Structures are given as structure tokens and as C-alpha cells.
XYZ file of C-alpha atoms in Angstrom:
661
model
C 73.895 119.466 92.711
C 75.551 122.854 92.569
C 79.828 122.516 92.139
C 81.030 125.773 93.801
C 84.644 126.739 94.183
C 84.840 129.044 97.639
C 87.783 131.160 98.815
C 88.929 131.288 102.297
C 88.307 134.730 102.995
C 84.938 135.358 103.680
C 83.045 136.832 107.160
C 84.804 137.016 110.361
C 85.105 133.830 112.378
C 84.599 132.537 116.020
C 86.246 135.312 118.624
C 88.392 133.908 121.226
C 88.348 134.525 125.134
C 90.441 133.544 127.995
C 90.357 130.108 129.715
C 87.821 129.613 132.259
C 88.106 128.347 135.471
C 86.882 124.445 135.630
C 87.207 121.544 137.551
C 90.452 119.559 137.155
C 91.754 117.371 134.369
C 91.540 113.941 135.152
C 94.249 111.164 133.914
C 92.289 108.019 133.780
C 95.111 106.143 133.053
C 95.488 103.562 129.824
C 92.715 101.300 129.199
C 94.161 98.770 127.010
C 97.509 97.614 127.212
C 98.381 94.862 124.645
C 100.445 92.955 121.841
C 100.241 90.958 119.040
C 102.508 88.352 117.218
C 102.406 88.444 113.606
C 105.109 86.008 112.652
C 107.549 83.306 114.173
C 110.571 81.727 113.053
C 112.038 78.336 113.816
C 115.539 77.823 114.892
C 117.852 76.782 117.551
C 119.348 78.153 121.013
C 123.423 78.100 121.731
C 122.734 74.186 122.569
C 120.947 73.212 119.324
C 117.649 73.237 120.798
C 114.596 73.822 119.165
C 112.968 77.417 119.497
C 110.525 79.454 118.001
C 111.341 82.707 117.573
C 109.378 86.237 116.975
C 108.597 89.491 118.582
C 105.778 91.392 119.685
C 103.742 93.724 117.465
C 102.769 97.058 118.659
C 102.387 100.760 117.536
C 104.433 103.273 119.259
C 108.182 103.007 119.986
C 108.303 103.844 123.754
C 109.634 101.271 125.316
C 109.957 99.377 122.488
C 108.679 95.882 121.354
C 109.849 92.700 122.683
C 111.987 89.940 121.069
C 111.239 86.410 122.225
C 112.325 82.806 122.108
C 109.780 79.563 122.998
C 110.955 76.295 123.802
C 108.192 74.093 121.523
C 108.704 71.327 124.032
C 107.586 72.885 127.330
C 105.814 76.181 125.414
C 107.391 78.751 127.951
C 109.189 81.408 127.088
C 113.314 81.360 127.115
C 114.631 84.646 125.679
C 113.242 88.096 126.130
C 114.977 90.959 124.904
C 114.128 94.631 124.216
C 114.349 95.987 120.941
C 114.316 99.675 122.466
C 112.816 102.289 119.955
C 111.459 100.128 117.661
C 107.711 99.182 117.053
C 106.139 96.630 114.508
C 107.593 94.022 113.315
C 105.740 92.221 110.665
C 108.118 89.185 109.472
C 111.380 87.370 111.215
C 113.703 85.010 109.120
C 116.261 82.934 109.818
C 119.943 82.838 108.387
C 120.928 79.276 107.700
C 124.903 79.817 107.821
C 125.155 80.987 111.325
C 121.382 80.783 112.634
C 120.610 84.151 113.354
C 117.279 85.645 113.343
C 116.444 88.670 111.299
C 113.523 91.057 111.919
C 112.570 94.377 110.413
C 110.907 96.930 112.117
C 109.132 100.451 112.128
C 110.673 103.254 114.249
C 109.334 106.379 115.394
C 112.013 108.283 114.007
C 111.170 107.138 110.466
C 114.482 105.494 110.205
C 114.189 101.195 109.339
C 115.923 98.979 111.547
C 117.143 95.254 110.679
C 117.227 93.791 114.046
C 119.699 90.629 114.248
C 119.171 87.790 117.057
C 122.529 86.048 117.980
C 121.945 82.548 119.487
C 125.353 81.919 120.458
C 125.673 84.908 122.249
C 122.061 85.221 123.507
C 121.943 88.953 122.178
C 119.643 91.176 120.019
C 121.106 94.170 117.907
C 120.908 96.385 115.135
C 122.482 94.946 112.258
C 121.697 97.620 109.660
C 119.582 101.084 109.303
C 117.785 102.278 106.275
C 119.764 103.605 103.299
C 117.290 106.060 102.012
C 115.422 108.881 103.490
C 112.270 107.967 101.660
C 112.076 104.871 103.803
C 109.976 105.167 106.868
C 110.169 101.138 107.949
C 111.518 97.638 106.804
C 108.487 95.537 105.757
C 108.900 92.340 104.546
C 112.078 89.858 104.925
C 113.287 86.705 103.716
C 116.734 84.592 103.897
C 118.074 82.951 100.620
C 120.253 79.819 100.155
C 123.315 82.303 99.425
C 122.854 83.275 102.901
C 121.627 87.219 101.984
C 118.780 88.850 103.671
C 116.287 90.324 101.490
C 114.300 93.059 102.989
C 111.460 95.691 101.328
C 111.043 99.555 102.482
C 107.983 101.081 102.724
C 107.119 103.714 101.140
C 109.929 103.693 98.669
C 109.069 100.090 97.682
C 112.710 99.397 97.236
C 114.210 96.137 97.508
C 117.616 95.859 100.340
C 120.059 93.177 100.106
C 121.893 92.542 103.417
C 125.015 90.964 102.685
C 126.808 88.116 104.762
C 129.736 91.024 105.069
C 127.246 92.724 107.010
C 126.611 95.530 104.401
C 122.911 96.872 102.853
C 122.719 97.380 99.268
C 119.749 99.013 97.813
C 118.778 96.835 94.923
C 116.054 99.647 93.541
C 112.797 100.093 92.953
C 110.890 96.666 92.943
C 107.980 97.731 90.495
C 106.319 100.953 89.456
C 103.399 101.798 91.505
C 103.794 99.002 94.327
C 104.967 100.757 97.809
C 104.354 97.742 99.966
C 107.335 94.987 99.298
C 106.314 92.483 101.866
C 105.980 89.165 100.590
C 109.462 87.664 99.403
C 110.549 84.439 98.214
C 113.649 82.696 96.869
C 113.438 81.604 93.051
C 116.497 80.525 92.141
C 120.469 80.710 93.354
C 121.876 80.898 89.792
C 120.818 83.257 88.293
C 120.149 84.959 91.848
C 116.400 85.647 91.632
C 113.461 86.378 94.334
C 109.586 86.813 93.796
C 108.433 90.188 95.640
C 104.548 90.399 96.371
C 103.296 93.877 97.310
C 100.663 96.847 96.712
C 98.630 98.965 96.549
C 97.468 97.537 94.296
C 98.927 94.205 93.956
C 101.543 93.018 92.231
C 103.742 90.203 91.739
C 107.168 90.765 90.457
C 110.288 88.587 89.730
C 113.477 90.275 90.493
C 116.465 88.970 88.783
C 119.149 90.271 91.155
C 122.198 89.735 88.943
C 120.981 91.424 85.831
C 118.266 93.737 87.602
C 115.418 93.263 85.349
C 112.041 92.525 86.496
C 109.216 90.473 85.167
C 105.541 91.076 86.478
C 103.642 87.311 86.364
C 100.333 88.455 88.521
C 97.627 87.418 86.186
C 95.173 90.452 84.873
C 91.964 88.897 86.514
C 93.577 89.490 90.093
C 94.655 93.431 89.192
C 91.872 94.444 91.583
C 93.112 92.969 94.696
C 95.037 95.195 97.209
C 97.900 93.152 98.160
C 100.200 90.640 97.386
C 100.301 90.242 101.339
C 102.535 87.102 101.357
C 104.802 84.836 99.673
C 107.014 81.468 100.834
C 108.403 78.829 98.903
C 107.059 75.466 99.556
C 109.242 72.791 97.521
C 109.018 73.701 93.663
C 106.241 75.948 94.148
C 105.717 79.754 95.456
C 102.650 80.210 97.245
C 101.366 84.089 97.100
C 98.451 85.283 99.642
C 96.206 87.784 97.980
C 94.199 89.834 100.253
C 91.076 92.065 99.722
C 88.150 91.911 98.732
C 88.518 88.766 99.564
C 91.808 86.180 100.381
C 93.176 83.937 98.109
C 96.022 81.590 97.894
C 97.915 81.714 94.045
C 100.343 78.949 93.067
C 103.272 79.527 90.783
C 105.719 76.547 89.770
C 109.361 77.364 89.929
C 111.731 76.460 86.775
C 115.269 77.395 86.917
C 115.000 81.094 87.598
C 111.244 81.206 85.866
C 107.951 81.133 88.042
C 104.544 80.308 86.202
C 101.336 80.916 87.461
C 99.383 77.164 88.059
C 95.936 78.427 89.592
C 94.763 78.842 92.968
C 94.774 76.745 95.730
C 91.041 76.516 97.054
C 90.225 76.428 100.548
C 93.501 77.823 102.057
C 92.839 81.239 102.880
C 95.310 82.603 105.808
C 98.402 80.464 105.008
C 101.503 82.475 105.075
C 103.915 80.102 105.245
C 103.188 75.801 105.256
C 105.348 72.931 106.506
C 105.686 70.731 103.351
C 106.314 67.053 102.966
C 106.261 65.923 99.364
C 103.629 67.414 97.825
C 101.343 67.943 100.769
C 101.462 71.254 102.439
C 99.559 72.415 105.655
C 97.946 75.615 106.120
C 94.988 77.537 107.686
C 91.554 77.388 105.734
C 88.171 75.515 105.328
C 87.809 72.198 103.861
C 84.656 69.962 103.712
C 82.597 72.562 105.868
C 85.312 72.619 108.751
C 87.464 75.393 109.309
C 91.087 75.119 110.965
C 94.213 73.372 110.204
C 94.025 71.709 106.876
C 96.445 69.511 104.518
C 96.302 70.116 100.937
C 98.119 68.041 98.540
C 99.534 69.908 95.410
C 99.588 67.160 93.072
C 95.773 66.041 93.404
C 94.576 69.311 94.622
C 92.373 67.887 97.014
C 92.361 68.990 100.953
C 91.962 66.861 104.122
C 90.679 68.530 107.392
C 93.328 68.064 110.331
C 92.213 69.715 113.339
C 89.724 72.697 114.425
C 91.074 76.413 114.366
C 92.294 77.802 117.808
C 94.422 80.552 119.359
C 97.516 78.959 118.484
C 97.335 78.819 114.870
C 99.591 81.922 113.651
C 100.430 82.991 110.850
C 103.153 80.670 110.235
C 103.513 77.146 111.177
C 106.743 74.906 111.803
C 107.978 71.363 112.124
C 109.563 70.550 115.061
C 110.872 67.619 116.452
C 110.351 66.530 120.299
C 110.662 63.278 121.973
C 111.545 61.550 118.021
C 108.075 62.651 117.131
C 107.338 65.419 114.375
C 104.960 68.406 115.405
C 103.775 71.262 113.871
C 104.179 73.894 116.056
C 103.046 77.949 116.130
C 102.369 80.900 117.829
C 98.928 82.372 117.612
C 98.319 86.499 117.130
C 97.710 87.005 120.886
C 100.712 84.957 122.300
C 98.941 81.296 122.568
C 101.651 78.536 121.801
C 100.762 75.760 120.256
C 101.680 72.301 118.691
C 99.827 69.701 117.106
C 100.927 65.986 116.557
C 100.186 64.588 113.044
C 99.771 61.348 114.083
C 98.551 61.183 117.042
C 96.205 64.173 117.144
C 97.289 65.677 120.356
C 97.207 69.434 120.544
C 99.491 70.912 123.448
C 98.857 74.743 124.294
C 100.288 77.365 126.474
C 99.491 81.382 126.683
C 102.648 83.203 126.589
C 103.587 85.608 129.295
C 104.780 88.612 127.287
C 104.780 92.615 127.911
C 102.080 94.560 126.653
C 102.140 97.736 124.748
C 100.153 100.660 125.720
C 97.471 101.078 122.781
C 96.369 104.471 121.429
C 92.709 105.398 121.722
C 91.206 105.903 118.378
C 87.459 106.279 119.024
C 85.134 107.961 121.873
C 81.419 107.968 122.072
C 78.753 107.720 124.691
C 76.750 104.457 124.824
C 73.136 104.277 124.674
C 73.554 103.275 128.442
C 74.912 107.020 128.965
C 78.753 105.139 129.667
C 81.823 106.088 128.186
C 82.942 103.490 125.326
C 86.323 103.684 123.619
C 87.897 101.581 120.693
C 91.861 101.186 120.393
C 94.729 100.772 117.822
C 95.691 97.695 115.904
C 93.770 95.757 118.564
C 90.361 96.306 117.972
C 89.532 96.572 121.506
C 86.463 97.935 123.169
C 86.288 99.327 126.738
C 83.906 101.133 129.001
C 84.311 103.429 131.647
C 82.098 104.108 134.544
C 84.182 104.923 137.884
C 86.677 102.297 136.517
C 87.673 101.024 133.156
C 86.363 97.704 131.957
C 88.126 96.055 128.539
C 85.373 94.289 127.136
C 87.326 92.608 124.459
C 88.123 92.444 120.823
C 84.958 93.179 118.308
C 84.922 90.299 115.733
C 84.739 92.065 112.565
C 87.840 93.815 111.359
C 91.543 92.916 111.946
C 92.874 96.751 113.232
C 91.535 99.251 114.795
C 87.776 100.551 115.944
C 87.836 103.775 113.925
C 84.228 105.262 114.577
C 81.220 104.751 117.071
C 77.873 106.044 117.311
C 74.507 104.837 119.695
C 71.143 104.311 118.530
C 68.009 102.310 119.203
C 69.792 100.914 122.378
C 72.840 99.781 120.688
C 76.431 100.895 120.051
C 77.402 100.854 116.450
C 81.143 99.946 116.015
C 83.025 100.691 112.779
C 86.538 98.687 112.476
C 89.254 98.424 109.990
C 90.067 96.379 108.057
C 87.199 95.856 105.256
C 84.842 98.787 106.932
C 83.497 96.359 109.352
C 80.099 97.090 111.086
C 79.715 95.654 114.718
C 76.599 96.091 117.126
C 77.025 95.906 120.594
C 73.878 96.019 123.227
C 75.153 96.993 126.564
C 72.006 95.295 128.244
C 73.195 91.722 127.279
C 76.586 89.622 128.173
C 79.259 89.996 126.073
C 79.596 87.253 123.132
C 81.427 88.253 120.382
C 80.476 86.594 116.806
C 78.698 87.131 113.501
C 75.342 84.970 114.272
C 72.236 86.789 115.359
C 72.757 85.960 118.995
C 76.170 87.173 119.067
C 76.634 90.510 121.100
C 78.485 92.254 119.943
C 77.594 91.133 116.338
C 79.729 91.545 113.173
C 76.946 92.323 110.455
C 79.468 92.563 107.600
C 81.417 94.877 105.972
C 79.668 98.001 104.697
C 80.204 99.584 101.347
C 82.078 98.024 98.127
C 85.722 98.057 98.487
C 86.014 100.066 101.865
C 88.523 99.920 104.235
C 88.552 102.368 106.870
C 84.998 103.559 108.530
C 86.526 107.047 109.508
C 83.578 108.536 110.830
C 80.162 107.910 112.111
C 76.184 109.906 112.752
C 72.874 109.207 113.357
C 70.684 110.459 110.613
C 67.535 112.513 111.087
C 66.057 109.431 109.621
C 67.406 107.020 112.669
C 69.794 105.358 110.770
C 73.292 105.165 111.266
C 75.568 106.939 108.595
C 79.138 106.314 108.152
C 81.785 107.993 106.025
C 84.603 105.279 104.628
C 87.753 105.003 102.585
C 88.438 102.930 99.977
C 90.634 99.830 100.260
C 94.473 99.656 99.547
C 95.036 100.501 96.224
C 91.408 101.345 95.349
C 89.973 105.086 94.767
C 86.214 106.315 95.784
C 84.981 106.407 99.366
C 81.530 105.904 100.295
C 78.595 107.103 102.519
C 76.799 104.227 104.031
C 73.210 104.062 105.888
C 72.453 101.199 108.288
C 69.679 100.092 109.899
C 69.486 100.132 113.791
C 67.207 96.916 113.712
C 68.172 93.293 113.002
C 69.456 92.106 110.306
C 70.965 95.978 110.064
C 70.983 96.045 106.222
C 72.968 98.896 104.616
C 72.484 101.064 101.751
C 75.409 102.490 100.300
C 76.354 105.292 97.794
C 79.649 105.175 96.553
C 81.663 107.817 94.574
C 79.430 110.633 95.378
C 82.472 112.763 95.314
C 84.311 111.007 92.380
C 87.732 109.384 93.354
C 87.622 111.070 96.711
C 87.544 109.432 100.228
C 85.013 109.944 102.779
C 86.435 111.214 105.812
C 84.067 113.222 108.196
C 80.458 113.165 108.594
C 77.685 114.961 110.380
C 73.715 114.957 110.237
C 70.783 117.184 110.822
C 67.645 118.873 109.173
C 67.191 115.873 106.886
C 70.775 116.239 105.480
C 73.929 114.310 105.941
C 77.182 116.661 105.461
C 80.464 115.347 104.487
C 84.087 115.713 104.407
C 86.539 114.393 101.831
C 90.123 113.711 101.676
C 92.120 112.835 97.998
C 94.306 110.686 100.409
C 93.915 106.806 100.476
C 96.012 103.644 101.246
C 98.770 103.351 98.749
C 97.119 105.833 95.998
C 95.617 109.418 96.035
C 92.715 110.951 94.092
C 92.628 114.022 92.485
C 91.646 117.889 92.898
C 90.516 119.894 95.810
C 89.204 118.496 98.921
C 85.104 118.482 98.743
C 82.404 119.394 101.670
C 79.117 118.132 100.452
C 75.409 118.310 101.527
C 73.805 114.867 100.886
C 70.056 115.100 100.937
C 68.443 111.879 102.905
C 64.940 111.957 101.406
C 65.743 112.121 97.557
C 68.890 110.473 98.227
C 71.023 113.220 95.919
C 74.012 115.148 96.575
C 72.711 119.043 96.925
C 75.386 120.944 97.257
C 79.270 120.864 97.070
C 82.325 123.413 97.502
C 86.046 123.104 97.816
C 86.106 125.523 100.813
C 89.763 125.233 101.409
C 92.085 125.120 98.481
C 95.293 124.232 100.613
C 93.828 121.355 102.781
C 94.164 117.676 102.219
C 91.406 116.389 104.743
C 88.211 117.797 106.216
C 88.885 116.704 109.848
C 85.697 117.359 111.431
C 81.751 118.371 110.976
C 79.309 119.393 113.418
C 75.588 120.272 113.175
C 75.198 122.813 115.966
C 72.015 123.185 118.048
C 70.960 126.421 116.087
C 70.974 124.380 112.902
C 74.293 125.831 111.568
C 77.034 123.512 110.493
C 80.676 124.013 111.817
C 83.579 122.295 109.924
C 87.327 122.253 110.009
C 90.323 121.241 107.858
C 93.708 120.133 108.108
C 95.025 123.816 106.906
C 93.572 125.216 110.277
C 90.563 126.724 108.574
C 87.554 126.641 110.764
C 84.200 127.326 108.803
C 80.672 128.012 109.000
C 77.800 126.820 106.913
C 73.927 127.728 106.868
C 71.956 124.814 105.248
C 68.996 126.866 105.063
C 70.613 129.584 103.009
C 73.249 127.395 101.257
C 76.100 129.710 102.394
C 79.265 129.788 103.975
C 79.021 131.977 106.618
C 82.511 132.258 107.372
C 85.964 130.539 106.905
C 88.743 131.742 109.092
C 92.331 130.486 110.081
C 91.721 129.019 113.669
C 93.986 130.342 116.176
C 94.853 127.011 118.084
C 95.685 125.284 115.276
C 93.600 122.498 113.004
C 90.253 121.184 114.480
C 90.630 117.944 115.070
C 87.081 117.027 116.433
C 83.819 118.374 117.358
C 80.691 117.289 119.115
C 77.457 118.826 120.526
C 77.199 118.942 124.233
C 74.375 118.778 126.423
C 74.083 122.294 127.028
C 73.725 123.237 122.963
C 77.168 124.174 122.970
C 79.916 122.883 120.342
C 82.992 121.434 122.040
C 86.085 120.538 120.037
C 89.857 119.815 120.333
C 93.010 120.492 118.640
C 95.877 119.057 119.240
C 96.932 121.209 122.115
C 93.347 122.512 123.317
C 90.204 121.613 124.468
C 87.281 124.263 123.509
C 83.595 125.241 123.160
C 81.771 127.453 121.117
C 78.527 129.294 121.701
C 76.690 128.834 118.254
C 74.499 131.681 119.420
C 77.122 134.576 119.963
C 79.942 132.575 117.632
C 82.475 133.141 120.617
C 84.972 130.575 121.595
C 86.363 129.584 124.959
C 89.287 127.632 125.780
C 88.471 125.067 128.411
C 91.899 123.383 128.999
C 95.610 123.895 127.288
C 96.423 119.933 127.130
C 97.965 117.357 124.338
C 95.061 115.565 122.700
C 95.593 112.939 120.031
C 93.879 111.270 116.982
C 90.994 112.449 114.986
C 87.657 112.917 116.767
C 88.392 111.234 120.226
C 85.895 113.633 121.923
C 82.890 112.367 123.974
C 80.751 113.383 126.722
C 78.980 110.752 129.317
C 75.271 111.254 130.805
C 76.857 112.957 133.869
C 78.292 115.689 131.878
C 82.066 114.614 131.950
C 83.934 115.110 128.759
C 86.171 112.713 127.813
C 89.292 112.833 125.411
C 92.406 110.724 124.314
C 95.954 111.387 124.842
C 97.759 108.500 122.725
C 97.105 105.768 124.877
C 95.664 107.339 128.147
C 91.941 108.342 128.751
C 91.377 111.842 130.154
C 88.538 113.667 131.354
C 87.125 116.886 132.919
C 83.827 118.457 134.443
C 83.338 121.113 131.943
C 79.487 121.788 132.567
């Protein structure tokens, strides 16, 4: 391997010429409109009737997410209020003194907002705004017995107190190196003490609010986890959920203002808050080979399976009394209300009718059937366009967004966040998502070690799918992974090829795989200049690496052109050409139209690309650039052709196309 640092001033880059007359730009609409529900809280309405309160979760602040209330007796929505300008949110909490419901949200102006719903007035409004410019949004929240609300801010990592007088007071940094204060639970009222779980990497910190002292209480054995994602009080215990590389529930016992680690709760996995009766808690998990709602005894440390998992099992469950009987009620991630009677075993469900939110397109690719396929943000939804849009559904692997796709051997390979999940879809077979051999799409598992985001994907000259990934939250060192295109779709992965950098872009040709890195990660950054590298498929070695652009943070896109020349782009606006035959950077220039977000090969042998405001083509023979359209585009590498020669791109949640051939 040759490690070379190259300057930015080299030979002349692509020339530019005026736009050509093409077919009109078509706006094909918004393929996916959706929402999620991440948390609900139990409360009452103005008449004292029980209600479950929460908000929809979506990315994008227009028109804003919706606060809602559900009558657990009927399973219907009784309250629906707009939270204009906000998106998120992650958590909701109730203040006991007046029954107010508080929700922290994200906003497009990067100013965190704490919203309050007043049941007596049936009105929702902003109770407080962030106090420091370093915050971009409010994350976790909890209510305390002294009626103060505590909310965490990202990326500052500070804890805030919302007092009964209506003031927001900055309580300072929770823990050094922790920027996500998400799981917050009360420890004691005298002295006033809370436990804060965050990341990344995972931290569990006990904060004495009277003295300002901090104590780290996460055992060193769990230092490799990305998040202490959630923390809730259950009687005299605090239960903390750790996530990535797997999920564990840790138990801490409370004695005064002191918490003591008491081990894991085996079987529980996705339990955030657990209704408790004596020493028994309820949560999601596995017990006796069955998965769903289980009951766990904190004294005997044994579990009992209760009811099979369903779409109504959400992040939190609450006790509600209906007709003199006690039920456990919840709202699932896709808005399914449900309640279960522990005595009779009866389950009552109802799908809530709540407004959806336009979902940004994060990946586009031509499928093996020649049709256009796309993936979306936060919903992991796959759609297809063929004269009309068909939303196929949520791919089973990952919990966030589809980030990359490629077609090979009659199948569409789909990379999804979280956990660098690989899915394989055969358009010729019925939609049947799962992880078994007969599933379609089939979740074949996570690729790489401790990888989170499958940023880019290509088909190698060896016929395998090659994926560029970034490491999980709090971890460094991305990976390149090759996946077989026949069942069982085994993968081979190389992590740390570029030291502690993540791999952000990838292309292939001539027996090589070309990769571009970024030093940016989730909650942690690497060191040194971004690298461009050449990986030899036959010898499985890195043959060449270079820092081409000394001011860039990302190698946005790579494309191996029809004449064997590689085109690449960086976020600083550099567009470079590399000749693999001579191992030479031919040119590196500042592209006139801004940073190139994505590039693909067209059916006519040209390279097609997009910046944030243009669609263009490059003739690799003459190295001349033609602007095809001046139009907004969005997200990395969201450009694709279908078999009919239409060129598609994304403008936020909207799908656009043009006939360019």
C-alpha cells in the first residue's frame, strides 16, 4: 500500500457548458407519508378520565408533529393538537402537581422546545426554549416528586431543570464525553438526585442536584456499549436499558441518594418503563422460548410469559383502570393502541387514525426488474415506482432508514440503519418480510463488526455486493463488506482498513473497490485527513490511499466511468479524476456548481450526478460537463435510472424525474 498526500492543484477539471433542452421535470409526489409513536404517558383529562398522551414522531418541521390523547376504554383519539414547527419527539412525562404533560422536541431552527399540554384548558403550548446556543434539541425528560421536570440537551450533554415557577435552569454537563442525556430517572428527593443514562459511548451518571457532584456507576464491563438509552424507576430499583451491540436491561438498587449496580435482568430487552406490582415488573422480552410481554420478579429473578408480542406493545406500558378492572395499556410504534387484562388475558386493540408526515427519501436504485426503488428516513419503508408509486412496506432489518441499495442476481440488496442491517428482496416473489429463508425481503443479519450505518453500496467485479459502513454510536473504524448474492448471503468484512475512519462512499470496477472515508461518526470523531483508497478484490489488500482534499470532511461520491476513469467528490466542492491503470490523480478542481452529492453511470456511458441545486452529466471521453437541470435535490447519492431511461432524484420527501436520453 502506498500512503500518499496529494495537493488540490493539479490538471484542469471538467469543462462546463450551458444546459441543454430536455424533457420537463416531473414531480411524482411524496411516496411515503408516515409517523411513529416513541412514547406515551398516562394521565387524565379535565374530567378525571384516564388518558394516554403522546405525540407523533417524524423528521421535518413542516407542518409539525401532533400531540394526541387516547381514551383507553374505547381506544379512540380524544385530543389532537398541532405542535407547529417541531419534529421528534422521543419522550413524554407527567407532572403530578397539576397533571400537565411535557414533551421535549426537535425544531428546524435548532432551538430546543419544551412543550406543555394543560388538560384543564385542553391546550398545548411551548413552556420553555433552550438556554444555550450549543443545544440543537431536547432529548430525554422525567418528572420528579418535587414537581420539577428534568430534560437533557443534545449535543451539549447538559441537564436542564424546568421549575414549578416556569424557569428553565441549566444544571451543567452531565458527564464528560456524553452528548446524549436521554434516560433520566429520579433517585431521591433529599438530597435531590437523578440518574442520567446517555452516550456515546454509554454512560450512567448519578447527579446530586443540590451539591452538583457526579458519580459514574456503569460497570467497566459495559464500556463498549453505545448508549444507556433509557432509564426508569421501578419501585426501589432503577432499570437502565443498554443498546448496541445488543440490548440489556441493567438493574440498580436505590438506597437514599445512592444507587448500586445489582446485575442484569435476563430476558428483558425492549423494556423502557415497566408497570410494577410489589416485586413484579412487566416488559417486552423473551421467556421460555416465547417473545412478547413478560412478567419479571425482581426478588426471585424469574420470568413468566404473559402474552404474545403485538403491534400495540410500545416503548412504555401503563396501568389503567376500566370498569373496575386493571389493564396494561400501550401504543405501539405505528400507532396501534392496545390493552391487556392480566386476570382474564383479554387483549383489545385499535389502530389510531393520526396524520402522517412526509418522509424524506434517503436511497434510490434501479431494481433487478428495471423499476425504480426507493427507501425513506426513519420509517425503513421501501417503495417502487412504475407509472404509479407502490409503498411495499417496512424492511425487517434495522429501525431507522434505508441508506443504500444495489441490484444483483435478480435481487435488490438493501442496507438499513440501525445495526448495518442487510435485507434481500426478490421483486418476483410476494412481499413477506422476515428473517427466515422464505421471507421476502429477508433480513440476513448485520454486516461488519459494531457497524451502524450502511452508507453506500456497489456491485463488485466479483459479483458480490460491497458495502461501505460507519461504526456504531461511540465507536470508531468503519468497514468494507462483501456479501454473496446467493442464499445464505454470507458476508466477509474488513474493519479498520483506514484506521479509525468511517467508510462513506464506494464504487467498483476493474477488479478494484474504491472507497472514500469520513472522520465523522456518531457521537465521536476520528483523526487525520479524509482518505481515498483502492482495495484489490483478488488479494484483499489496500493498494493505494491518498488524502486528496485537505479541507474536506467527507468523500461524498465515487463513480467508475465507462472508460475506466474514476470520478470522486468531496464535501468542500472538489471533483477529482483518478486513473487506476497508472495510479494517478488526473485532476482535482473546485466544481462550479457546488459539492457533488452523488454520481452514477448512465445507460449512454456518461456519468450523471447531482449537487444540491443541479443535475448534470459528464462525458468521460471529453471530460465535459453538461447541466441538465437547475433544480433542488437532497441527500447523498439519491440518483437512479430506470430501465426506460428516466433519471430520478429526490427533493426531500418528493420523487422527481426527467427524460435525459
